[in-house]
Amino acid sequence: MVALAPSIRLRRTPFSEGVEAAGVTAYSVYNHMLLPAVFESPEADYHHLKRAVQVWDVSCERQVELRGPDAARLMQMLTPRDLRGMLPGQCFYVPIVDETGGMLNDPVAVKIAEDRWWISIADSDLLMWVKGVAYGYRLDVLVDEPDVSPLAVQGPKADDLVARIFGEAIRDLRFFRFGWFQFQGRDLVIARSGYSKQGGFEIYVEGGDIGMPLWNALMAAGADLDVRAGCPNLIERIEGGLLSYGNDMTRANTPHECGLGRFCNTQTAIGCIGRDALLRVAMEGPVRQIRPLAVDGPALPPVDRPFPLMAGDRKVGQVTSGAWSPDFGTNVAIGMVRMTHWEPGTDLILEAPDGPRRAVVRETFWN
Ligand code: THG
């Protein structure tokens, strides 16, 4: 691939200087912002993530902030997940759908207070949809993108590293809960969450000015833990079944097709946009769904367009993410598969750019 042309609309982050000093070798673009994709190699980064601890510049997980008396009402309009039981201090993974039930984003909602929420978005321009809904319904709420840049600390030694900077109390934080912790006199939201299955935290760095000081503090404190700069790892996230909006799902898919039906309480999420459409699809059931697949042959080339999944000469699905897994000795993949062929054990043919390969539908992801 050729280089990215730097410009102002391709936004840098508060940590880009540290990322580049650490030797990033590939960038992706996410929410119009730089997202590191590789440091050493996907395989070397993967082994290190599973063994030690990494600091990830995930600033591109931008926050859509809702502030005001109608913030909670607006949040419930945006998602079919029932938010009535959600307390301040909790994070919820929430599908966001349009009026047809099509996926617009799959963010993490962070409830700071009844009248203050952050929506930690995946790669689509959700701010505009949220502003449009708030304006169209004349809601008493401010919708904006604050100067908040998430920094993830992921890996088996994440607790040890984060405790050295923020104190031992952080070890008591439960999954998808957050607390307030101080750095250089500033209060920061830190959640036990992150886009890997290796465990860790996400620090919502409020104020770009403390970005590099925090980055440097983590790197210095973790030298003996072999801390390194890292990034969401393609191989590890496929093994773990973490979906990628824009790759594994788009507006053409319902949450049920994405296996996100468990995050929809369409009966009780009264007032949510797309409720009628989702009630219908929940009743009928999806006719295609996300599935894990094991793909034979050597390491797959980059999945830069959907690869067709064939049963004979019929197309029955497509693979949207795939990579060679060193730990499992096979290519691991995520695909959308038609109901007639989604049973675990079903043998399909993947039309990869370098030729056909056997692909087997699996019961579960690799965890
Ligand atoms: N963290 C934060 N913001 C994000 C992401 C993140 N924004 C973009 C993107 N990632 C949003 N997509 C996801 C996808 C999966 C998860 C989080 C965000 C995730 N899923 C867990 C799982 O599937 O095992 C847990 C879901 C649950 O049980 O609630 O963590 O990573 N801040």
Short mmCIF file of C-alpha atoms and ligand atoms in Angstrom, two decimals:
data_model
loop_
_atom_site.label_atom_id
_atom_site.label_comp_id
_atom_site.label_asym_id
_atom_site.label_seq_id
_atom_site.Cartn_x
_atom_site.Cartn_y
_atom_site.Cartn_z
CA MET A 1 0.00 0.00 0.00
CA VAL A 2 1.17 3.53 -0.71
CA ALA A 3 1.54 6.23 1.97
CA LEU A 4 -1.29 8.30 3.43
CA ALA A 5 -1.12 11.97 2.41
CA PRO A 6 -1.11 14.03 5.62
CA SER A 7 -3.64 16.88 5.83
CA ILE A 8 -5.72 18.74 8.38
CA ARG A 9 -8.92 16.77 7.80
CA LEU A 10 -7.02 13.54 8.48
CA ARG A 11 -6.81 14.33 12.16
CA ARG A 12 -3.75 13.55 14.31
CA THR A 13 -4.24 12.68 17.99
CA PRO A 14 -2.76 13.86 21.28
CA PHE A 15 -0.60 10.68 21.23
CA SER A 16 0.56 10.67 17.58
CA GLU A 17 4.00 11.95 18.54
CA GLY A 18 4.45 8.99 20.93
CA VAL A 19 3.01 6.51 18.42
CA GLU A 20 5.47 7.64 15.76
CA ALA A 21 8.46 7.68 18.15
CA ALA A 22 7.50 4.09 19.06
CA GLY A 23 7.77 3.07 15.40
CA VAL A 24 4.25 2.68 14.01
CA THR A 25 4.56 1.04 10.57
CA ALA A 26 0.94 1.25 9.31
CA TYR A 27 -1.94 3.59 9.98
CA SER A 28 -5.64 3.16 9.29
CA VAL A 29 -8.21 5.98 9.18
CA TYR A 30 -11.17 5.87 11.59
CA ASN A 31 -13.61 8.71 12.23
CA HIS A 32 -11.38 10.92 10.04
CA MET A 33 -8.51 10.33 12.48
CA LEU A 34 -5.28 8.34 12.49
CA LEU A 35 -5.53 4.87 14.02
CA PRO A 36 -2.30 2.89 14.38
CA ALA A 37 -2.70 -0.55 12.76
CA VAL A 38 0.74 -2.21 13.01
CA PHE A 39 3.97 -1.66 14.96
CA GLU A 40 6.37 -4.64 14.50
CA SER A 41 4.09 -6.95 12.49
CA PRO A 42 0.52 -8.14 13.07
CA GLU A 43 1.91 -11.47 14.40
CA ALA A 44 4.61 -9.98 16.66
CA ASP A 45 2.13 -7.39 18.03
CA TYR A 46 -0.37 -10.23 18.66
CA HIS A 47 2.05 -12.40 20.64
CA HIS A 48 3.15 -9.40 22.72
CA LEU A 49 -0.46 -8.35 23.44
CA LYS A 50 -1.26 -11.83 24.75
CA ARG A 51 1.89 -11.97 26.92
CA ALA A 52 2.53 -8.49 28.32
CA VAL A 53 0.82 -5.08 28.18
CA GLN A 54 0.31 -2.49 25.45
CA VAL A 55 -0.73 1.16 25.36
CA TRP A 56 -3.09 1.90 22.47
CA ASP A 57 -3.87 5.27 20.89
CA VAL A 58 -7.58 4.79 20.27
CA SER A 59 -8.34 8.52 20.18
CA CYS A 60 -10.36 7.78 17.03
CA GLU A 61 -13.02 6.25 19.25
CA ARG A 62 -14.52 9.76 19.40
CA GLN A 63 -17.11 10.72 21.97
CA VAL A 64 -20.51 12.09 21.08
CA GLU A 65 -21.46 13.96 24.26
CA LEU A 66 -25.09 14.46 25.30
CA ARG A 67 -25.60 17.14 27.97
CA GLY A 68 -28.83 18.45 29.37
CA PRO A 69 -32.26 17.53 30.77
CA ASP A 70 -33.21 15.42 27.71
CA ALA A 71 -29.88 13.53 27.47
CA ALA A 72 -31.27 10.22 28.81
CA ARG A 73 -34.39 10.48 26.66
CA LEU A 74 -32.25 11.06 23.55
CA MET A 75 -29.92 8.16 24.42
CA GLN A 76 -32.90 5.79 24.67
CA MET A 77 -34.22 7.06 21.32
CA LEU A 78 -30.89 6.11 19.74
CA THR A 79 -30.69 2.47 20.86
CA PRO A 80 -32.99 -0.57 21.15
CA ARG A 81 -31.09 -1.66 24.29
CA ASP A 82 -33.19 -0.92 27.41
CA LEU A 83 -31.26 1.69 29.42
CA ARG A 84 -33.67 1.99 32.35
CA GLY A 85 -31.51 -0.12 34.65
CA MET A 86 -28.26 1.62 33.69
CA LEU A 87 -26.57 3.58 36.49
CA PRO A 88 -23.94 6.32 36.38
CA GLY A 89 -20.57 4.55 36.40
CA GLN A 90 -21.69 1.92 33.89
CA CYS A 91 -20.78 1.36 30.24
CA PHE A 92 -23.14 -0.46 27.84
CA TYR A 93 -22.37 -1.84 24.38
CA VAL A 94 -25.31 -0.42 22.40
CA PRO A 95 -26.41 -1.05 18.81
CA ILE A 96 -27.56 2.20 17.14
CA VAL A 97 -30.08 1.70 14.32
CA ASP A 98 -31.94 3.86 11.81
CA GLU A 99 -35.70 3.86 11.22
CA THR A 100 -35.42 0.67 9.12
CA GLY A 101 -33.47 -1.22 11.81
CA GLY A 102 -30.20 -0.82 9.88
CA MET A 103 -27.02 -0.56 11.93
CA LEU A 104 -25.60 2.99 12.09
CA ASN A 105 -22.90 2.29 14.67
CA ASP A 106 -22.07 -0.08 17.56
CA PRO A 107 -20.62 2.19 20.24
CA VAL A 108 -20.05 1.95 23.96
CA ALA A 109 -22.41 4.24 25.90
CA VAL A 110 -20.85 5.77 29.01
CA LYS A 111 -23.34 7.10 31.56
CA ILE A 112 -21.57 9.84 33.49
CA ALA A 113 -24.76 11.26 35.02
CA GLU A 114 -28.47 11.23 34.25
CA ASP A 115 -27.92 14.42 32.21
CA ARG A 116 -24.47 13.64 30.80
CA TRP A 117 -23.54 10.74 28.48
CA TRP A 118 -20.67 9.87 26.19
CA ILE A 119 -21.23 7.68 23.13
CA SER A 120 -17.84 6.16 22.29
CA ILE A 121 -18.37 5.63 18.60
CA ALA A 122 -17.22 3.19 15.93
CA ASP A 123 -16.33 4.36 12.41
CA SER A 124 -19.34 6.31 11.13
CA ASP A 125 -20.35 9.98 11.39
CA LEU A 126 -22.82 9.40 14.22
CA LEU A 127 -22.58 12.99 15.50
CA MET A 128 -24.68 14.19 12.55
CA TRP A 129 -27.44 11.62 13.12
CA VAL A 130 -27.57 12.47 16.84
CA LYS A 131 -27.64 16.23 16.17
CA GLY A 132 -30.40 15.70 13.62
CA VAL A 133 -32.53 13.65 16.02
CA ALA A 134 -32.03 16.15 18.86
CA TYR A 135 -32.91 19.09 16.63
CA GLY A 136 -35.83 17.40 14.89
CA TYR A 137 -37.48 16.44 18.20
CA ARG A 138 -36.69 19.86 19.76
CA LEU A 139 -34.88 18.16 22.64
CA ASP A 140 -33.31 20.17 25.46
CA VAL A 141 -29.82 18.73 25.02
CA LEU A 142 -26.42 19.82 23.73
CA VAL A 143 -24.77 17.39 21.31
CA ASP A 144 -21.08 17.81 20.58
CA GLU A 145 -17.69 16.12 20.21
CA PRO A 146 -15.59 17.02 23.28
CA ASP A 147 -11.77 17.00 23.52
CA VAL A 148 -11.72 13.44 24.86
CA SER A 149 -9.27 10.86 23.50
CA PRO A 150 -9.38 7.28 24.76
CA LEU A 151 -6.06 5.61 25.56
CA ALA A 152 -6.38 1.85 26.07
CA VAL A 153 -4.09 -0.27 28.23
CA GLN A 154 -4.58 -3.90 27.20
CA GLY A 155 -2.98 -7.24 28.01
CA PRO A 156 -2.51 -9.59 30.98
CA LYS A 157 -0.29 -7.08 32.80
CA ALA A 158 -2.64 -4.12 32.32
CA ASP A 159 -3.80 -4.14 35.97
CA ASP A 160 -0.21 -3.96 37.23
CA LEU A 161 0.70 -1.07 34.93
CA VAL A 162 -2.41 1.02 35.51
CA ALA A 163 -2.19 0.51 39.30
CA ARG A 164 1.30 2.04 39.27
CA ILE A 165 -0.03 5.31 37.83
CA PHE A 166 -3.55 5.54 39.27
CA GLY A 167 -3.31 3.50 42.49
CA GLU A 168 -4.29 0.04 43.72
CA ALA A 169 -8.04 0.89 43.88
CA ILE A 170 -8.24 0.50 40.10
CA ARG A 171 -7.88 -3.27 40.51
CA ASP A 172 -11.38 -3.38 42.05
CA LEU A 173 -13.04 -1.90 38.95
CA ARG A 174 -15.50 -4.38 37.39
CA PHE A 175 -15.94 -5.10 33.66
CA PHE A 176 -17.71 -2.26 31.81
CA ARG A 177 -17.72 -0.05 34.94
CA PHE A 178 -15.78 3.18 35.25
CA GLY A 179 -14.42 5.35 38.02
CA TRP A 180 -12.72 8.73 38.31
CA PHE A 181 -8.96 8.68 38.82
CA GLN A 182 -6.44 11.54 39.04
CA PHE A 183 -3.48 12.27 36.81
CA GLN A 184 -1.54 15.52 37.24
CA GLY A 185 -4.44 16.97 39.23
CA ARG A 186 -7.04 16.16 36.56
CA ASP A 187 -9.96 13.77 37.05
CA LEU A 188 -10.20 11.18 34.29
CA VAL A 189 -12.81 8.53 33.54
CA ILE A 190 -11.19 5.06 33.48
CA ALA A 191 -13.25 2.01 32.49
CA ARG A 192 -12.41 -1.69 32.55
CA SER A 193 -13.07 -2.28 28.86
CA GLY A 194 -11.31 -2.33 25.50
CA TYR A 195 -11.25 -3.80 22.04
CA SER A 196 -9.43 -7.03 22.96
CA LYS A 197 -10.16 -10.17 24.97
CA GLN A 198 -6.89 -9.85 26.92
CA GLY A 199 -8.36 -7.56 29.61
CA GLY A 200 -7.49 -4.01 30.47
CA PHE A 201 -8.68 -0.45 30.73
CA GLU A 202 -9.67 2.56 28.68
CA ILE A 203 -8.60 5.98 29.95
CA TYR A 204 -10.82 8.74 28.58
CA VAL A 205 -8.18 11.46 28.37
CA GLU A 206 -9.99 14.78 28.72
CA GLY A 207 -7.75 17.56 27.40
CA GLY A 208 -5.21 16.81 24.68
CA ASP A 209 -2.50 18.66 26.64
CA ILE A 210 -2.07 15.78 29.11
CA GLY A 211 -1.93 13.15 26.34
CA MET A 212 1.83 12.89 25.93
CA PRO A 213 2.56 13.29 29.67
CA LEU A 214 0.25 10.32 30.38
CA TRP A 215 1.66 8.29 27.47
CA ASN A 216 5.22 8.87 28.74
CA ALA A 217 4.26 8.08 32.35
CA LEU A 218 2.77 4.72 31.32
CA MET A 219 5.77 3.81 29.18
CA ALA A 220 8.23 4.73 31.97
CA ALA A 221 6.27 2.94 34.70
CA GLY A 222 5.94 -0.29 32.68
CA ALA A 223 9.52 -0.72 31.46
CA ASP A 224 10.01 -3.91 33.54
CA LEU A 225 6.60 -5.24 32.36
CA ASP A 226 7.81 -4.97 28.74
CA VAL A 227 5.13 -2.34 27.99
CA ARG A 228 5.00 -1.34 24.33
CA ALA A 229 2.94 0.85 22.07
CA GLY A 230 0.26 -1.29 20.44
CA CYS A 231 -3.08 -1.05 18.69
CA PRO A 232 -6.26 -3.04 18.15
CA ASN A 233 -4.90 -6.28 16.68
CA LEU A 234 -6.69 -7.76 13.67
CA ILE A 235 -5.85 -11.39 14.52
CA GLU A 236 -6.75 -11.17 18.21
CA ARG A 237 -10.04 -9.35 17.63
CA ILE A 238 -11.18 -11.91 15.02
CA GLU A 239 -10.31 -14.79 17.38
CA GLY A 240 -12.36 -13.01 20.05
CA GLY A 241 -15.31 -12.27 17.76
CA LEU A 242 -15.16 -8.49 18.19
CA LEU A 243 -17.01 -6.95 15.26
CA SER A 244 -15.79 -4.02 13.20
CA TYR A 245 -18.39 -1.55 11.92
CA GLY A 246 -17.91 -0.81 8.21
CA ASN A 247 -16.19 -4.18 7.77
CA ASP A 248 -18.34 -6.90 9.34
CA MET A 249 -21.57 -4.89 9.33
CA THR A 250 -23.08 -1.85 7.68
CA ARG A 251 -26.41 -0.05 7.46
CA ALA A 252 -27.57 -3.02 5.32
CA ASN A 253 -27.58 -5.23 8.45
CA THR A 254 -29.89 -5.48 11.44
CA PRO A 255 -28.45 -6.05 14.94
CA HIS A 256 -29.93 -9.57 14.82
CA GLU A 257 -27.93 -10.38 11.68
CA CYS A 258 -24.84 -9.17 13.53
CA GLY A 259 -25.48 -11.43 16.52
CA LEU A 260 -26.29 -8.34 18.58
CA GLY A 261 -29.88 -9.40 19.29
CA ARG A 262 -28.86 -9.92 22.94
CA PHE A 263 -28.26 -6.17 23.17
CA CYS A 264 -31.76 -5.36 21.89
CA ASN A 265 -34.74 -5.16 24.23
CA THR A 266 -37.06 -4.00 21.52
CA GLN A 267 -40.23 -4.81 23.51
CA THR A 268 -39.26 -2.59 26.44
CA ALA A 269 -37.04 0.04 24.79
CA ILE A 270 -40.02 2.28 24.25
CA GLY A 271 -39.39 5.35 22.12
CA CYS A 272 -36.34 3.99 20.31
CA ILE A 273 -35.94 4.76 16.62
CA GLY A 274 -36.40 1.64 14.47
CA ARG A 275 -38.52 -0.14 17.09
CA ASP A 276 -41.28 -1.23 14.68
CA ALA A 277 -38.79 -2.51 12.12
CA LEU A 278 -36.85 -4.43 14.79
CA LEU A 279 -40.00 -5.92 16.31
CA ARG A 280 -40.67 -7.38 12.86
CA VAL A 281 -37.17 -8.78 12.32
CA ALA A 282 -37.03 -10.12 15.90
CA MET A 283 -40.31 -11.94 15.28
CA GLU A 284 -39.30 -13.41 11.91
CA GLY A 285 -35.66 -14.03 12.84
CA PRO A 286 -32.71 -13.14 10.61
CA VAL A 287 -32.14 -15.03 7.34
CA ARG A 288 -28.36 -14.45 7.47
CA GLN A 289 -26.03 -13.99 10.40
CA ILE A 290 -22.43 -13.35 11.42
CA ARG A 291 -20.49 -16.58 11.83
CA PRO A 292 -16.93 -17.56 12.76
CA LEU A 293 -15.19 -19.51 9.99
CA ALA A 294 -11.93 -21.44 9.82
CA VAL A 295 -10.32 -21.03 6.40
CA ASP A 296 -7.82 -23.54 4.99
CA GLY A 297 -4.57 -22.74 3.22
CA PRO A 298 -1.76 -20.25 3.81
CA ALA A 299 -2.17 -16.80 5.39
CA LEU A 300 -5.08 -14.95 3.77
CA PRO A 301 -4.30 -11.73 1.92
CA PRO A 302 -5.78 -8.54 3.44
CA VAL A 303 -9.60 -8.61 3.28
CA ASP A 304 -10.00 -5.26 1.48
CA ARG A 305 -13.33 -6.19 -0.11
CA PRO A 306 -15.88 -8.89 0.78
CA PHE A 307 -14.71 -12.38 -0.30
CA PRO A 308 -17.64 -14.48 -1.60
CA LEU A 309 -18.62 -17.66 0.23
CA MET A 310 -19.94 -20.28 -2.21
CA ALA A 311 -21.90 -23.53 -1.95
CA GLY A 312 -21.43 -25.01 -5.40
CA ASP A 313 -22.16 -22.14 -7.77
CA ARG A 314 -24.49 -20.35 -5.31
CA LYS A 315 -23.24 -17.42 -3.27
CA VAL A 316 -24.38 -18.01 0.32
CA GLY A 317 -22.39 -15.39 2.14
CA GLN A 318 -19.19 -13.38 2.38
CA VAL A 319 -16.11 -13.10 4.56
CA THR A 320 -15.48 -9.55 5.81
CA SER A 321 -12.50 -10.08 8.15
CA GLY A 322 -9.80 -12.74 8.13
CA ALA A 323 -6.23 -13.37 9.20
CA TRP A 324 -3.76 -16.13 9.96
CA SER A 325 -3.83 -17.13 13.62
CA PRO A 326 -0.43 -18.28 14.89
CA ASP A 327 -1.98 -19.77 18.07
CA PHE A 328 -4.67 -21.79 16.29
CA GLY A 329 -2.68 -22.70 13.15
CA THR A 330 -5.48 -21.73 10.77
CA ASN A 331 -6.98 -18.66 9.18
CA VAL A 332 -9.66 -17.21 11.45
CA ALA A 333 -12.48 -15.31 9.78
CA ILE A 334 -15.75 -13.49 10.31
CA GLY A 335 -18.44 -13.80 7.67
CA MET A 336 -22.11 -13.17 7.03
CA VAL A 337 -23.71 -16.51 6.09
CA ARG A 338 -27.19 -17.37 4.79
CA MET A 339 -29.45 -19.41 7.09
CA THR A 340 -29.39 -22.44 4.76
CA HIS A 341 -25.62 -22.77 5.28
CA TRP A 342 -24.91 -21.35 8.75
CA GLU A 343 -24.98 -24.65 10.69
CA PRO A 344 -21.65 -25.35 12.47
CA GLY A 345 -19.57 -27.81 10.45
CA THR A 346 -20.93 -26.63 7.09
CA ASP A 347 -18.24 -26.80 4.39
CA LEU A 348 -18.13 -23.79 2.05
CA ILE A 349 -15.76 -22.48 -0.60
CA LEU A 350 -14.19 -19.08 0.00
CA GLU A 351 -13.33 -17.23 -3.18
CA ALA A 352 -10.13 -15.54 -2.02
CA PRO A 353 -8.28 -13.31 -4.52
CA ASP A 354 -5.53 -15.96 -4.80
CA GLY A 355 -7.97 -18.80 -5.43
CA PRO A 356 -10.64 -20.96 -3.77
CA ARG A 357 -10.19 -22.38 -0.27
CA ARG A 358 -12.27 -24.56 2.05
CA ALA A 359 -14.04 -22.57 4.79
CA VAL A 360 -15.82 -24.31 7.66
CA VAL A 361 -18.55 -22.64 9.71
CA ARG A 362 -17.68 -22.86 13.43
CA GLU A 363 -19.91 -23.08 16.49
CA THR A 364 -17.96 -20.41 18.43
CA PHE A 365 -15.18 -17.90 18.08
CA TRP A 366 -11.77 -18.86 19.38
CA ASN A 367 -12.46 -18.11 23.05
N1 THG B 1 -14.08 0.95 23.34
C1 THG B 1 -14.60 2.20 23.32
N2 THG B 1 -15.13 2.73 22.22
C2 THG B 1 -15.16 2.00 21.09
C3 THG B 1 -14.68 0.67 21.06
C4 THG B 1 -14.11 0.16 22.23
N3 THG B 1 -15.70 2.53 19.96
C5 THG B 1 -15.51 1.87 18.72
C6 THG B 1 -15.64 0.38 18.82
N4 THG B 1 -14.76 -0.10 19.90
C7 THG B 1 -17.07 -0.01 19.12
N5 THG B 1 -17.29 -1.43 18.99
C8 THG B 1 -17.17 -2.30 20.06
C9 THG B 1 -17.24 -3.66 19.82
C10 THG B 1 -17.10 -4.56 20.86
C11 THG B 1 -16.93 -4.09 22.15
C12 THG B 1 -16.85 -2.75 22.39
C13 THG B 1 -17.00 -1.85 21.35
C14 THG B 1 -16.80 -5.02 23.30
N6 THG B 1 -17.48 -6.15 23.27
C15 THG B 1 -17.35 -7.14 24.33
C16 THG B 1 -17.57 -8.51 23.72
O1 THG B 1 -18.22 -8.60 22.69
O2 THG B 1 -17.05 -9.46 24.29
C17 THG B 1 -18.28 -6.92 25.52
C18 THG B 1 -19.69 -6.62 25.20
C19 THG B 1 -20.58 -6.70 26.42
O3 THG B 1 -20.69 -7.81 26.96
O4 THG B 1 -21.15 -5.70 26.85
O5 THG B 1 -16.10 -4.74 24.27
O6 THG B 1 -13.62 -0.99 22.30
N7 THG B 1 -14.55 2.94 24.43
#
